[in-house]
PDB file of C-alpha atoms in Angstrom:
ATOM      1  CA  PRO A   1      -4.742 -13.058  -3.992  1.00  0.00           C
ATOM      2  CA  ALA A   2      -5.792 -16.751  -4.472  1.00  0.00           C
ATOM      3  CA  GLY A   3      -2.985 -17.684  -6.097  1.00  0.00           C
ATOM      4  CA  ALA A   4      -0.693 -15.700  -2.695  1.00  0.00           C
ATOM      5  CA  SER A   5      -2.969 -17.302  -0.578  1.00  0.00           C
ATOM      6  CA  GLU A   6      -2.952 -20.210  -1.684  1.00  0.00           C
ATOM      7  CA  ARG A   7       1.318 -20.580  -1.646  1.00  0.00           C
ATOM      8  CA  THR A   8       1.623 -18.264   1.655  1.00  0.00           C
ATOM      9  CA  GLY A   9      -1.941 -19.652   2.690  1.00  0.00           C
ATOM     10  CA  GLY A  10      -2.696 -16.084   4.158  1.00  0.00           C
ATOM     11  CA  SER A  11      -5.717 -14.903   4.136  1.00  0.00           C
ATOM     12  CA  GLY A  12      -6.446 -13.517   0.047  1.00  0.00           C
ATOM     13  CA  PRO A  13      -9.404 -10.185   1.569  1.00  0.00           C
ATOM     14  CA  ALA A  14      -7.021  -9.717   4.247  1.00  0.00           C
ATOM     15  CA  MET A  15      -3.762  -9.183   1.671  1.00  0.00           C
ATOM     16  CA  ILE A  16      -6.444  -7.453  -0.823  1.00  0.00           C
ATOM     17  CA  ARG A  17      -7.538  -4.858   2.252  1.00  0.00           C
ATOM     18  CA  VAL A  18      -3.651  -4.805   3.899  1.00  0.00           C
ATOM     19  CA  ALA A  19      -2.940  -3.688   0.178  1.00  0.00           C
ATOM     20  CA  GLN A  20      -5.657  -0.915  -0.539  1.00  0.00           C
ATOM     21  CA  GLU A  21      -5.517   0.289   3.481  1.00  0.00           C
ATOM     22  CA  PHE A  22      -1.977   1.307   2.537  1.00  0.00           C
ATOM     23  CA  ALA A  23      -2.869   3.122  -1.044  1.00  0.00           C
ATOM     24  CA  ARG A  24      -5.811   4.972   0.217  1.00  0.00           C
ATOM     25  CA  ASN A  25      -2.804   6.063   3.680  1.00  0.00           C
ATOM     26  CA  SER A  26      -0.441   7.054   0.614  1.00  0.00           C
ATOM     27  CA  ILE A  27      -2.856   9.195  -1.613  1.00  0.00           C
ATOM     28  CA  GLU A  28      -4.091  10.874   1.899  1.00  0.00           C
ATOM     29  CA  SER A  29      -1.340  11.611   2.895  1.00  0.00           C
ATOM     30  CA  GLY A  30       0.650  13.065  -0.282  1.00  0.00           C
ATOM     31  CA  GLY A  31       3.150   9.161   0.065  1.00  0.00           C
ATOM     32  CA  ARG A  32       3.898   9.724   3.562  1.00  0.00           C
ATOM     33  CA  SER A  33       3.160   5.902   4.457  1.00  0.00           C
ATOM     34  CA  GLN A  34       6.350   3.563   5.772  1.00  0.00           C
ATOM     35  CA  ILE A  35       7.202   0.111   6.697  1.00  0.00           C
ATOM     36  CA  VAL A  36       8.963   0.513   8.967  1.00  0.00           C
ATOM     37  CA  MET A  37      11.533  -3.536   8.648  1.00  0.00           C
ATOM     38  CA  GLY A  38      13.668  -4.778  10.875  1.00  0.00           C
ATOM     39  CA  ALA A  39      16.795  -7.360  11.045  1.00  0.00           C
ATOM     40  CA  GLY A  40      14.500  -9.534  11.338  1.00  0.00           C
ATOM     41  CA  ILE A  41      13.644 -10.700   7.314  1.00  0.00           C
ATOM     42  CA  ASN A  42      17.246 -11.055   7.010  1.00  0.00           C
ATOM     43  CA  HIS A  43      16.913 -14.778   9.044  1.00  0.00           C
ATOM     44  CA  TYR A  44      14.293 -16.209   6.727  1.00  0.00           C
ATOM     45  CA  TYR A  45      15.602 -18.541   3.376  1.00  0.00           C
ATOM     46  CA  HIS A  46      13.395 -15.717   0.922  1.00  0.00           C
ATOM     47  CA  ALA A  47      14.691 -12.757   2.417  1.00  0.00           C
ATOM     48  CA  ASP A  48      15.032 -11.324  -0.811  1.00  0.00           C
ATOM     49  CA  GLU A  49      11.849 -11.880  -2.010  1.00  0.00           C
ATOM     50  CA  ILE A  50      10.281 -10.150   0.746  1.00  0.00           C
ATOM     51  CA  TYR A  51      12.711  -6.735   0.571  1.00  0.00           C
ATOM     52  CA  ARG A  52      11.239  -6.872  -3.553  1.00  0.00           C
ATOM     53  CA  THR A  53       7.753  -7.963  -1.866  1.00  0.00           C
ATOM     54  CA  ILE A  54       7.600  -4.204   0.094  1.00  0.00           C
ATOM     55  CA  LEU A  55       9.923  -2.346  -1.999  1.00  0.00           C
ATOM     56  CA  ALA A  56       7.050  -2.939  -5.227  1.00  0.00           C
ATOM     57  CA  LEU A  57       4.394  -2.134  -2.318  1.00  0.00           C
ATOM     58  CA  THR A  58       6.027   1.304  -1.601  1.00  0.00           C
ATOM     59  CA  SER A  59       6.771   1.438  -5.136  1.00  0.00           C
ATOM     60  CA  MET A  60       3.165   0.725  -6.126  1.00  0.00           C
ATOM     61  CA  CYS A  61       1.816   3.669  -3.936  1.00  0.00           C
ATOM     62  CA  ALA A  62       4.842   6.413  -4.112  1.00  0.00           C
ATOM     63  CA  THR A  63       6.190   6.824  -0.625  1.00  0.00           C
ATOM     64  CA  GLN A  64       9.357   5.240  -2.013  1.00  0.00           C
ATOM     65  CA  GLY A  65      12.393   8.399  -1.573  1.00  0.00           C
ATOM     66  CA  VAL A  66       9.558  10.907   0.037  1.00  0.00           C
ATOM     67  CA  ASN A  67      10.035  11.601   3.168  1.00  0.00           C
ATOM     68  CA  GLY A  68       8.211   9.753   5.916  1.00  0.00           C
ATOM     69  CA  GLY A  69       7.733   7.312   3.035  1.00  0.00           C
ATOM     70  CA  GLY A  70       8.877   3.628   2.186  1.00  0.00           C
ATOM     71  CA  ARG A  71      10.248   1.104   4.465  1.00  0.00           C
ATOM     72  CA  ALA A  72      12.546   1.763   7.353  1.00  0.00           C
TER      73      ALA A  72
END
């Protein structure tokens, strides 16, 4: 989180909290954690990296491919 915080300007503790909450919800719901995203990501220069980050989080938390989980 420290390295990501330096690169993005985001708060390291906030990044940790979001990751923990997403993972905890995935465990409690049997993989039914979902990130809902729109076409707005495509308007950013590094949209491919944003998509990869979302896929990494959903894959590490075993939500990808689960009904009600993954990304939408």
